[in-house]
Short mmCIF file of C-alpha atoms in Angstrom, two decimals:
data_model
loop_
_atom_site.label_atom_id
_atom_site.label_comp_id
_atom_site.label_asym_id
_atom_site.label_seq_id
_atom_site.Cartn_x
_atom_site.Cartn_y
_atom_site.Cartn_z
CA UNK A 17 -0.10 -0.20 0.15
CA UNK A 18 2.76 2.44 0.99
CA UNK A 19 6.34 1.83 -0.43
CA UNK A 20 9.36 4.15 0.36
CA UNK A 21 12.56 3.75 -2.27
CA UNK A 22 16.04 5.07 -1.16
CA UNK A 23 14.45 8.01 0.64
CA UNK A 24 17.12 10.61 1.53
CA UNK A 25 16.47 13.92 3.58
CA UNK A 26 18.88 16.60 4.45
CA UNK A 27 18.59 19.79 6.52
CA UNK A 28 20.52 22.77 6.70
CA UNK A 29 21.03 24.03 10.30
CA UNK A 30 23.47 27.02 11.12
CA UNK A 31 25.08 26.27 7.59
CA UNK A 32 25.55 22.79 8.33
CA UNK A 33 23.76 19.55 6.48
CA UNK A 34 22.17 17.12 8.76
CA UNK A 35 21.20 14.01 7.37
CA UNK A 36 17.78 13.36 8.52
CA UNK A 37 17.10 10.16 6.51
CA UNK A 38 19.42 8.13 4.61
CA UNK A 39 18.49 5.23 1.93
CA UNK A 40 15.18 4.45 3.54
CA UNK A 41 13.36 1.56 2.05
CA UNK A 42 10.09 0.66 3.75
CA UNK A 43 7.11 -1.17 2.77
CA UNK A 44 3.59 -0.93 4.74
CA UNK A 45 0.83 -3.45 3.45
CA UNK A 46 -2.87 -2.89 3.62
CA UNK A 47 -4.30 -3.82 7.11
CA UNK A 48 -0.90 -3.45 9.03
CA UNK A 49 -0.35 -1.57 12.26
CA UNK A 50 3.31 -0.88 11.20
CA UNK A 51 5.43 0.53 14.22
CA UNK A 52 8.53 2.65 13.51
CA UNK A 53 10.75 2.99 16.68
CA UNK A 54 13.80 5.02 17.51
CA UNK A 55 15.27 7.27 19.98
CA UNK A 56 14.67 11.04 20.16
CA UNK A 57 16.55 12.58 17.03
CA UNK A 58 16.85 9.14 15.02
CA UNK A 59 14.82 10.50 11.99
CA UNK A 60 11.26 8.70 12.75
CA UNK A 61 9.27 11.99 12.65
CA UNK A 62 10.63 13.07 9.63
CA UNK A 63 10.45 9.60 8.13
CA UNK A 64 6.37 9.42 8.90
CA UNK A 65 5.84 13.03 7.15
CA UNK A 66 7.29 11.77 3.93
CA UNK A 67 4.66 9.28 3.64
CA UNK A 68 2.26 12.02 3.14
CA UNK A 69 5.02 14.57 1.71
CA UNK A 70 4.63 17.19 4.47
CA UNK A 71 8.42 16.57 4.24
CA UNK A 72 9.47 16.10 0.53
CA UNK A 73 12.53 13.82 0.17
CA UNK A 74 15.67 15.11 -1.61
CA UNK A 75 16.16 11.79 -3.15
CA UNK A 76 14.24 8.71 -3.75
CA UNK A 77 10.27 7.98 -4.45
CA UNK A 78 7.17 7.46 -2.35
CA UNK A 79 4.47 5.25 -3.71
CA UNK A 80 0.85 4.98 -2.63
CA UNK A 81 -0.72 1.71 -4.12
CA UNK A 82 1.85 1.67 -6.78
CA UNK A 83 1.53 5.31 -7.83
CA UNK A 84 4.54 7.41 -7.17
CA UNK A 85 3.03 10.62 -5.40
CA UNK A 86 6.64 11.87 -4.41
CA UNK A 87 6.65 13.52 -8.21
CA UNK A 88 2.98 15.29 -7.64
CA UNK A 89 2.68 18.99 -7.19
CA UNK A 90 0.75 20.16 -4.07
CA UNK A 91 -2.67 20.13 -5.99
CA UNK A 92 -2.02 16.81 -7.26
CA UNK A 93 -1.32 15.58 -3.73
CA UNK A 94 -4.77 16.79 -2.36
CA UNK A 95 -6.83 13.74 -3.15
CA UNK A 96 -3.94 11.56 -1.66
CA UNK A 97 -3.83 13.38 1.40
CA UNK A 98 -7.64 13.07 2.02
CA UNK A 99 -6.70 9.15 2.07
CA UNK A 100 -4.01 9.74 4.79
CA UNK A 101 -5.06 10.74 8.23
CA UNK A 102 -2.55 12.11 10.73
CA UNK A 103 -2.56 12.70 14.58
CA UNK A 104 -0.10 14.02 16.78
CA UNK A 105 1.46 14.00 20.40
CA UNK A 106 -0.05 17.46 20.89
CA UNK A 107 -3.53 16.61 19.51
CA UNK A 108 -3.62 20.36 17.61
CA UNK A 109 -7.16 20.75 18.35
CA UNK A 110 -8.84 24.24 17.82
CA UNK A 111 -9.46 25.58 21.21
CA UNK A 112 -12.20 27.88 20.16
CA UNK A 113 -14.26 24.88 18.72
CA UNK A 114 -16.55 22.42 20.30
CA UNK A 115 -15.69 18.56 20.01
CA UNK A 116 -18.47 18.17 17.46
CA UNK A 117 -16.93 21.21 15.51
CA UNK A 118 -13.26 19.84 15.87
CA UNK A 119 -14.36 16.54 14.12
CA UNK A 120 -16.62 17.98 11.73
CA UNK A 121 -13.74 20.47 10.43
CA UNK A 122 -12.18 18.25 7.79
CA UNK A 123 -15.67 17.58 6.34
CA UNK A 124 -16.81 21.00 6.31
CA UNK A 125 -13.44 21.84 4.51
CA UNK A 126 -14.36 19.45 1.75
CA UNK A 127 -18.02 20.81 1.21
CA UNK A 128 -19.98 17.89 2.74
CA UNK A 129 -23.59 18.82 3.39
CA UNK A 130 -24.66 19.63 7.25
CA UNK A 131 -26.92 16.53 7.29
CA UNK A 132 -24.12 14.06 6.37
CA UNK A 133 -21.57 15.88 8.60
CA UNK A 134 -24.12 15.58 11.51
CA UNK A 135 -24.64 11.72 10.99
CA UNK A 136 -20.65 11.07 10.63
CA UNK A 137 -19.90 13.03 13.38
CA UNK A 138 -22.10 11.44 15.78
CA UNK A 139 -20.80 8.04 14.55
CA UNK A 140 -17.64 8.85 15.54
CA UNK A 141 -18.37 10.27 18.93
CA UNK A 142 -20.00 6.70 19.48
CA UNK A 143 -16.72 4.88 18.31
CA UNK A 144 -14.80 7.06 20.30
CA UNK A 145 -17.02 7.16 23.61
CA UNK A 146 -17.47 10.92 24.11
CA UNK A 147 -20.95 11.45 22.91
CA UNK A 148 -21.79 13.35 26.21
CA UNK A 149 -18.76 15.59 25.27
CA UNK A 150 -19.94 16.97 22.01
CA UNK A 151 -20.62 20.34 22.87
CA UNK A 152 -17.61 20.77 25.22
CA UNK A 153 -14.26 22.36 24.43
CA UNK A 154 -10.95 21.13 24.47
CA UNK A 155 -9.92 22.69 27.73
CA UNK A 156 -12.24 20.89 29.79
CA UNK A 157 -11.16 17.50 28.36
CA UNK A 158 -8.39 15.19 29.66
CA UNK A 159 -5.35 14.39 27.69
CA UNK A 160 -6.80 11.11 26.72
CA UNK A 161 -10.24 12.56 25.57
CA UNK A 162 -8.52 15.26 23.44
CA UNK A 163 -6.59 12.58 21.72
CA UNK A 164 -9.81 10.60 21.14
CA UNK A 165 -11.16 13.60 19.44
CA UNK A 166 -7.90 14.43 17.49
CA UNK A 167 -8.49 10.46 16.28
CA UNK A 168 -12.14 10.82 15.21
CA UNK A 169 -10.95 14.25 13.28
CA UNK A 170 -8.22 12.27 11.51
CA UNK A 171 -10.58 9.61 10.42
CA UNK A 172 -13.74 11.71 9.54
CA UNK A 173 -12.89 11.85 5.94
CA UNK A 174 -12.71 7.98 5.57
CA UNK A 175 -8.71 7.61 5.24
CA UNK A 176 -7.25 4.43 4.19
CA UNK A 177 -4.35 5.00 6.35
CA UNK A 178 -3.47 6.71 9.46
CA UNK A 179 -0.37 8.23 10.60
CA UNK A 180 0.39 8.49 14.38
CA UNK A 181 3.49 10.70 15.54
CA UNK A 182 4.18 9.78 19.10
CA UNK A 183 0.43 9.71 19.58
CA UNK A 184 0.50 8.40 23.08
CA UNK A 185 3.82 9.85 24.40
CA UNK A 186 2.05 12.78 26.49
CA UNK A 187 -0.36 10.40 28.18
CA UNK A 188 -0.10 8.23 31.45
CA UNK A 189 0.02 4.50 31.06
CA UNK A 190 -3.61 3.82 31.79
CA UNK A 191 -4.59 6.35 29.23
CA UNK A 192 -2.13 4.89 26.53
CA UNK A 193 -3.71 1.51 26.88
CA UNK A 194 -7.29 2.77 25.99
CA UNK A 195 -5.87 4.72 23.15
CA UNK A 196 -4.04 1.88 21.73
CA UNK A 197 -7.03 -0.31 22.33
CA UNK A 198 -9.30 2.56 20.09
CA UNK A 199 -6.41 2.42 17.30
CA UNK A 200 -6.76 -1.38 17.24
CA UNK A 201 -10.43 -1.18 16.98
CA UNK A 202 -10.20 1.38 14.15
CA UNK A 203 -7.57 -0.93 12.17
CA UNK A 204 -9.83 -4.19 12.53
CA UNK A 205 -13.18 -2.79 12.09
CA UNK A 206 -12.52 -0.18 9.92
CA UNK A 207 -9.83 -1.45 7.87
CA UNK A 208 -7.52 1.69 8.40
CA UNK A 209 -3.89 0.86 7.99
CA UNK A 210 -1.85 2.33 10.86
CA UNK A 211 1.72 3.78 10.75
CA UNK A 212 2.82 4.51 14.38
CA UNK A 213 5.68 6.48 15.41
CA UNK A 214 6.89 5.84 18.93
CA UNK A 215 10.18 5.56 21.34
CA UNK A 216 8.27 3.18 23.49
CA UNK A 217 8.85 -0.43 22.86
CA UNK A 218 5.48 -1.47 24.85
CA UNK A 219 3.61 0.46 22.52
CA UNK A 220 4.73 -1.76 19.50
CA UNK A 221 4.58 -4.64 21.38
CA UNK A 222 0.91 -4.04 22.36
CA UNK A 223 -0.56 -3.53 18.85
CA UNK A 224 1.87 -3.46 16.19
CA UNK A 225 2.03 -6.59 13.62
CA UNK A 226 5.54 -5.21 12.09
CA UNK A 227 8.28 -2.86 13.07
CA UNK A 228 11.11 -0.99 11.65
CA UNK A 229 13.79 0.15 14.07
CA UNK A 230 15.50 3.56 12.90
CA UNK A 231 18.55 4.89 14.06
CA UNK A 232 20.82 8.06 13.03
CA UNK A 233 18.41 8.34 9.87
CA UNK A 234 18.88 4.59 8.66
CA UNK A 235 16.85 1.58 9.34
CA UNK A 236 18.47 -0.85 11.11
CA UNK A 237 16.37 -3.65 11.00
CA UNK A 238 12.77 -4.39 10.00
CA UNK A 239 10.33 -7.46 10.07
CA UNK A 240 7.44 -8.75 12.01
CA UNK A 241 7.27 -7.76 15.43
CA UNK A 242 7.48 -11.21 16.65
CA UNK A 243 10.78 -11.82 14.70
CA UNK A 244 12.40 -8.67 15.58
CA UNK A 245 11.77 -8.91 19.35
CA UNK A 246 12.50 -12.56 19.48
CA UNK A 247 15.84 -12.11 17.68
CA UNK A 248 16.99 -8.43 17.51
CA UNK A 249 19.82 -7.98 15.34
CA UNK A 250 21.03 -4.50 16.34
CA UNK A 251 22.40 -2.86 19.51
CA UNK A 252 19.77 -0.31 19.20
CA UNK A 253 16.97 -2.91 19.11
CA UNK A 254 18.57 -4.52 22.02
CA UNK A 255 18.85 -1.37 23.96
CA UNK A 256 15.01 -0.43 23.32
CA UNK A 257 14.19 -4.09 24.65
CA UNK A 258 16.41 -3.70 27.61
CA UNK A 259 16.51 -0.13 28.41
CA UNK A 260 19.08 -0.97 31.34
CA UNK A 261 21.51 -1.52 28.51
CA UNK A 262 20.80 1.90 27.09
CA UNK A 263 23.27 4.78 26.89
CA UNK A 264 20.54 7.07 25.65
CA UNK A 265 18.96 7.73 29.29
#
């Protein structure tokens, strides 16, 4: 479904070149919950942002359903971006909008009629378990509730893929478990493929079927979660699995 071929990305910082991504090759199949794990600064957030081309690679190609979208203009990308939802660590909700209006926002931007919007948003409120909060504002919500609203907004346009950039990092362990259960339900019930960026090995262990480990802008190993966790090939993976070995504390 998603294929990255030989992706390179460099940033300029104070006249110095920083290689954020180097020779990245990655394939995410339909129905996957694909985890990308690495330490802070490893390049994982840059990597996930190349999937919807919020970051355009300097070299390499991004494919969506065997169509190379990395050569597309911004206008050509619009219909593809509707198929790829995204959620973030900090929720990015509109403070001045109610829960209902936050979820409805992408549908209104697409010109969907109000009756269809109402039906869709109310369905999503049931899915995320926040029907009673529809007229509340984000300031009155807990972190977990805010992330549920952000998830509902991201899937309101019926995307085929959901990108999650450190979506549970700001949450406590119990709330993290509930958010992961919701993501798993969305994957299984709605058939949405999920790409999940994290530095937390337990998040990958909990819901992912495949994982790629990234370090210094390079993928050091990728396989099924079962295989990678049973026989880690890289020192970074062994550190992530056993934090007592880590020098990245």
